[in-house]
PDB file of C-alpha atoms in Angstrom:
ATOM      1  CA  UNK A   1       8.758  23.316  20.031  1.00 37.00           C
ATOM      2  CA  UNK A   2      11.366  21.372  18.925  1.00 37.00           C
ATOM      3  CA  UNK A   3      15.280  21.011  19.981  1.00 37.00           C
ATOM      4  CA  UNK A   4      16.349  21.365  16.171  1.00 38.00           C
ATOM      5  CA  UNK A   5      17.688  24.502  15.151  1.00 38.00           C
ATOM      6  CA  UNK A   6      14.954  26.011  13.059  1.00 38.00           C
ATOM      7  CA  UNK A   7      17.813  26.682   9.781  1.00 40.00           C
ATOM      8  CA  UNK A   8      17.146  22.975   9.358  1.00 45.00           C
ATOM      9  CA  UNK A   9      13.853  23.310   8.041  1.00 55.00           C
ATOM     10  CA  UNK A  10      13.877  26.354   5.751  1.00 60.00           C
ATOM     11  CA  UNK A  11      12.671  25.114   2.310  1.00 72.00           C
ATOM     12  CA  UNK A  12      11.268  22.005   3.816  1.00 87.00           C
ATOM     13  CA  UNK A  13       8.521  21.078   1.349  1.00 91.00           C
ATOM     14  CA  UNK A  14       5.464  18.628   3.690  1.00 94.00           C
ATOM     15  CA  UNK A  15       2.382  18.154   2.650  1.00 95.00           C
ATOM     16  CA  UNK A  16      -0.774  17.870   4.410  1.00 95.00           C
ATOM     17  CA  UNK A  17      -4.110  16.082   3.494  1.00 93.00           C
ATOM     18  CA  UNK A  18      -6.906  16.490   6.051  1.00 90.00           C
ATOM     19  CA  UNK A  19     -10.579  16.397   5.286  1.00 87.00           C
ATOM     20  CA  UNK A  20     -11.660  18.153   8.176  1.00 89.00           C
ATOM     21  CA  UNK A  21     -10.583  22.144   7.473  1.00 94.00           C
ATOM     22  CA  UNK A  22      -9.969  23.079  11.827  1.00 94.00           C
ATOM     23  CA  UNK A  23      -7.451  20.242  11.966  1.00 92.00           C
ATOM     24  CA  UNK A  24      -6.198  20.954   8.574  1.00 93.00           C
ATOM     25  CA  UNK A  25      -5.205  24.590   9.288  1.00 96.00           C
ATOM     26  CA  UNK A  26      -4.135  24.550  12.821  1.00 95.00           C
ATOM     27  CA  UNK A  27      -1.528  21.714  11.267  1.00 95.00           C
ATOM     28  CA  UNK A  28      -0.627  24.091   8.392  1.00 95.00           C
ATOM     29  CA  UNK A  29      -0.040  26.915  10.704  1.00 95.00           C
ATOM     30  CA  UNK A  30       1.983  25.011  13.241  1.00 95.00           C
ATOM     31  CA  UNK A  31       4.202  23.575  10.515  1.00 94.00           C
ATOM     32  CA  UNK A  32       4.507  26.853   9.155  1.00 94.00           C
ATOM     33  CA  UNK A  33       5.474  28.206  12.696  1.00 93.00           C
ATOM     34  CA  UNK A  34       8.192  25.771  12.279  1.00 91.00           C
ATOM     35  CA  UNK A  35       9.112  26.789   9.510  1.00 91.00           C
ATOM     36  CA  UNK A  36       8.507  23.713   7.261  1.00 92.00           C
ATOM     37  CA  UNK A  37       7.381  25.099   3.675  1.00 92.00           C
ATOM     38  CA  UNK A  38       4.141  22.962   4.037  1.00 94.00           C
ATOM     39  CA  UNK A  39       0.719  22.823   1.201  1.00 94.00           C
ATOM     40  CA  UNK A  40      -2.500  21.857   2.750  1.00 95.00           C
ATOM     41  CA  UNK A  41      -4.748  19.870   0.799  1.00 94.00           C
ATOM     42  CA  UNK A  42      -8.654  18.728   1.993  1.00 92.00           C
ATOM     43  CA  UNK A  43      -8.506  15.820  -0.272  1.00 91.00           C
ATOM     44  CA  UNK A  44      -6.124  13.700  -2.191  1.00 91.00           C
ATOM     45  CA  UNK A  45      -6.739  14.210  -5.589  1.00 91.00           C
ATOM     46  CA  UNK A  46      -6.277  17.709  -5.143  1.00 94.00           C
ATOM     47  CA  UNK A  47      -2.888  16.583  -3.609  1.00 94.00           C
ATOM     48  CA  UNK A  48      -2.336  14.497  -6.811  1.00 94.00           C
ATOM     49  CA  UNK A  49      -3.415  17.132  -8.954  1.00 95.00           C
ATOM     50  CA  UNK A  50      -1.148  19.446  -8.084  1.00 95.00           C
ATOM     51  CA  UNK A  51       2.579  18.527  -9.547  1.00 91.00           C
ATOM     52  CA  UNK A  52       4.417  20.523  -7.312  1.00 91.00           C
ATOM     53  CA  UNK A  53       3.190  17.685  -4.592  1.00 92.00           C
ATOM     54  CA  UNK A  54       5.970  15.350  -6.004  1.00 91.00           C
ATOM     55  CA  UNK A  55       8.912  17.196  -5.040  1.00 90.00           C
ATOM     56  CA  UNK A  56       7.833  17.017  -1.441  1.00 92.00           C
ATOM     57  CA  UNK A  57       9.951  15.567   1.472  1.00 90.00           C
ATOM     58  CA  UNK A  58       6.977  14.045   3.275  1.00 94.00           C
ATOM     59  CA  UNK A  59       3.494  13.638   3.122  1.00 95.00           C
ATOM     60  CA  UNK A  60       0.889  13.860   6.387  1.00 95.00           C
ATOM     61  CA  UNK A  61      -1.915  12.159   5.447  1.00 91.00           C
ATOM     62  CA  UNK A  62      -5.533  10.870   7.105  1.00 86.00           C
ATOM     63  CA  UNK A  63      -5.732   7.346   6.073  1.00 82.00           C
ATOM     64  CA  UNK A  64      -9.552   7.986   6.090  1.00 75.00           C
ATOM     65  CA  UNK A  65      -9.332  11.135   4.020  1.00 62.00           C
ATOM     66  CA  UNK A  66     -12.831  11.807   2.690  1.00 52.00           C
ATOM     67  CA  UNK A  67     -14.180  10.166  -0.733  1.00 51.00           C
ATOM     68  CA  UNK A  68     -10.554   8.198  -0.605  1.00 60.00           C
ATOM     69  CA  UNK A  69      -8.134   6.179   0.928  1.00 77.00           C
ATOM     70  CA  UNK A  70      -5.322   7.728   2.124  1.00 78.00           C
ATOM     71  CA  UNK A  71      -3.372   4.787   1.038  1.00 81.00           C
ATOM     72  CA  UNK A  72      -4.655   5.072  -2.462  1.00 85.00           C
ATOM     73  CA  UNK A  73      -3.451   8.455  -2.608  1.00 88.00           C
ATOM     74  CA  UNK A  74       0.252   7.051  -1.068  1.00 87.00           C
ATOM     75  CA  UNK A  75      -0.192   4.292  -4.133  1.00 88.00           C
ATOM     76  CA  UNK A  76      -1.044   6.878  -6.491  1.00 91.00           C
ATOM     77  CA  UNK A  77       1.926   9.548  -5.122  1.00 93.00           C
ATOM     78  CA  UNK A  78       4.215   6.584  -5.517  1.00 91.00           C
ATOM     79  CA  UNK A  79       3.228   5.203  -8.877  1.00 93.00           C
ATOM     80  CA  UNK A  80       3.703   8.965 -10.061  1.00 91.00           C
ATOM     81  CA  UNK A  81       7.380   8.826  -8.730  1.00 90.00           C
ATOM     82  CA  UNK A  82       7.422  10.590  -5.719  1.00 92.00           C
ATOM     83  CA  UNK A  83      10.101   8.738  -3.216  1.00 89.00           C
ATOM     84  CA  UNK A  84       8.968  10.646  -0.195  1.00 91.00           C
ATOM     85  CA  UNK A  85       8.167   9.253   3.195  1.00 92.00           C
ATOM     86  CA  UNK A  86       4.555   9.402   4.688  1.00 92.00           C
ATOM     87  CA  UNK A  87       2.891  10.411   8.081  1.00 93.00           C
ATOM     88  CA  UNK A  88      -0.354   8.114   8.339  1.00 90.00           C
ATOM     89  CA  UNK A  89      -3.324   9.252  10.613  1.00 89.00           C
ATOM     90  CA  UNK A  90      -5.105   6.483  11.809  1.00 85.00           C
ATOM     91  CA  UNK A  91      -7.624   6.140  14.518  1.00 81.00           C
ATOM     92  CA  UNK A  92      -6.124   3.332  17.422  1.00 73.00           C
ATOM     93  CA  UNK A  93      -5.034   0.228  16.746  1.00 74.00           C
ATOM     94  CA  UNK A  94      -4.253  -0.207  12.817  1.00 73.00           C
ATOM     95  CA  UNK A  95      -5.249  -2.758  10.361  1.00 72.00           C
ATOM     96  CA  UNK A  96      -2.235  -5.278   9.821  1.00 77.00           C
ATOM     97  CA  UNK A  97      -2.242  -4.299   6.106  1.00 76.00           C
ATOM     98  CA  UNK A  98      -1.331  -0.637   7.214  1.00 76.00           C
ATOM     99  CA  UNK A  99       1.238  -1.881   8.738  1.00 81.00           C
ATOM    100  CA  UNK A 100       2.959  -3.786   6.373  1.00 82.00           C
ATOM    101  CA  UNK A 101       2.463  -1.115   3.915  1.00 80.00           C
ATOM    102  CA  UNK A 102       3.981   1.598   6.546  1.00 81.00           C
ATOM    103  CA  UNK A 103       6.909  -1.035   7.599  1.00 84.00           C
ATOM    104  CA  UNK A 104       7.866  -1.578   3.470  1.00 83.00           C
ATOM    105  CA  UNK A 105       7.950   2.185   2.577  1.00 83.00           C
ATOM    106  CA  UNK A 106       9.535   3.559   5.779  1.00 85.00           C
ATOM    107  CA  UNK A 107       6.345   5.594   6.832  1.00 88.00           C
ATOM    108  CA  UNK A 108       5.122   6.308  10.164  1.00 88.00           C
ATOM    109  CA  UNK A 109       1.648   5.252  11.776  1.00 89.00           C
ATOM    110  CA  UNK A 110       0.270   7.771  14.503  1.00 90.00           C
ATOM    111  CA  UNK A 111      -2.592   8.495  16.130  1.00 89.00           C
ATOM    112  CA  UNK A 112      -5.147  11.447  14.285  1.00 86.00           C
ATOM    113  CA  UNK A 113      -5.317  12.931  17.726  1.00 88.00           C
ATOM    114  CA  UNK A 114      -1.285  12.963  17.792  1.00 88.00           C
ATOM    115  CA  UNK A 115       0.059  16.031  19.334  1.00 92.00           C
ATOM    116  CA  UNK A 116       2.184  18.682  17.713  1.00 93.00           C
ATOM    117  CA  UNK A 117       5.644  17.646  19.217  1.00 93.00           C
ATOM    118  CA  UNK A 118       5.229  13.902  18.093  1.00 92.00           C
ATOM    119  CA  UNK A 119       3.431  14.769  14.757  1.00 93.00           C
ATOM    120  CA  UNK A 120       6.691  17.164  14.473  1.00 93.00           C
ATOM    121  CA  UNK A 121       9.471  14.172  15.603  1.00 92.00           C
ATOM    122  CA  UNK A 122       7.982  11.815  13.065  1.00 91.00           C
ATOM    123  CA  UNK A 123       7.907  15.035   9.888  1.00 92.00           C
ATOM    124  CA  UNK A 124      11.753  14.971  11.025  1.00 90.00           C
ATOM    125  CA  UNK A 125      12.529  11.413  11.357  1.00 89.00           C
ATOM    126  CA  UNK A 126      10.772  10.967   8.259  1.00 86.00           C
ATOM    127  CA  UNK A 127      12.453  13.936   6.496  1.00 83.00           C
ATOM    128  CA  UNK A 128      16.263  12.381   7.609  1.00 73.00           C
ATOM    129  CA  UNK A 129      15.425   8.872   6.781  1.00 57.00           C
ATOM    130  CA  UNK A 130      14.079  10.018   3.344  1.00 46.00           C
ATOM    131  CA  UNK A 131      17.526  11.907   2.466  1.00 41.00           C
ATOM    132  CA  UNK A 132      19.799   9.079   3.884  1.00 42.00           C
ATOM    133  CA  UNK A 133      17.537   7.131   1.257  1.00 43.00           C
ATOM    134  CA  UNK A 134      17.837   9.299  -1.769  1.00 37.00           C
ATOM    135  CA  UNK A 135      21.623   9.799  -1.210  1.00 38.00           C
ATOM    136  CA  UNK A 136      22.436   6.100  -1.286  1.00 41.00           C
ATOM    137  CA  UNK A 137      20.502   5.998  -4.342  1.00 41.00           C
ATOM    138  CA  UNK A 138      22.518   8.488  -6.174  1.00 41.00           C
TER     139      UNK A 138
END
């Protein structure tokens, strides 16, 4: 699907968090055909529940994720210490706030009807951008 050799993403850890379990699992399986070492959650506390989620790369996440924000969960992911970047699902044109939230952690806003070859650019742009990050850091 994607021009990068597929070696790249062995041992990839993403996330997903999607309420809606169709969307959820044709993501998971997509991401798994590329080879991304991906976890599926339908909501995200059971994201945050789970403390494997923190040593993640990236996180794909519906900003209206059922009985939550998908923000809060981002706030609560990086209050826990997770330094990952984010994929937000948002319907259209996004709220200014989400914005300026995406802009200041390096996330990426896309459409909840994205297709697979963009949803799988951003996972990758995200994924190089978050390394670069971490590596100046240490």
């Amino acid at each position: 699907m994607t021009d990068q050799p597929t070696q790249f993403r062995d041992g990839i850890a993403v996330s997903l968090v999607d309420g809606d379990p169709a969307i959820r699992r044709a993501r998971q399986i997509m991401l798994l055909s590329e080879r991304y070492d991906v976890r599926s959650y339908a909501t995200g506390a059971a994201l945050l529940a789970d403390p494997r989620s923190r040593d993640v790369s990236c996180i794909v996440v519906d900003v209206d994720e059922i009985g939550s924000s998908g923000m809060d969960t981002l706030h609560a992911m990086r209050a826990s210490g997770w330094r990952g970047k984010a994929i937000l699902l948002d319907d259209g044109i996004s709220p200014p706030a989400l914005v300026q939230a995406a802009e200041r952690h390096g996330d990426h806003i896309l459409d909840r009807a994205t297709g697979d070859a963009s949803l799988l650019a951003a996972i990758a742009a995200s994924i190089d951008r978050g390394w670069a990050d971490w590596n100046a850091e240490g």
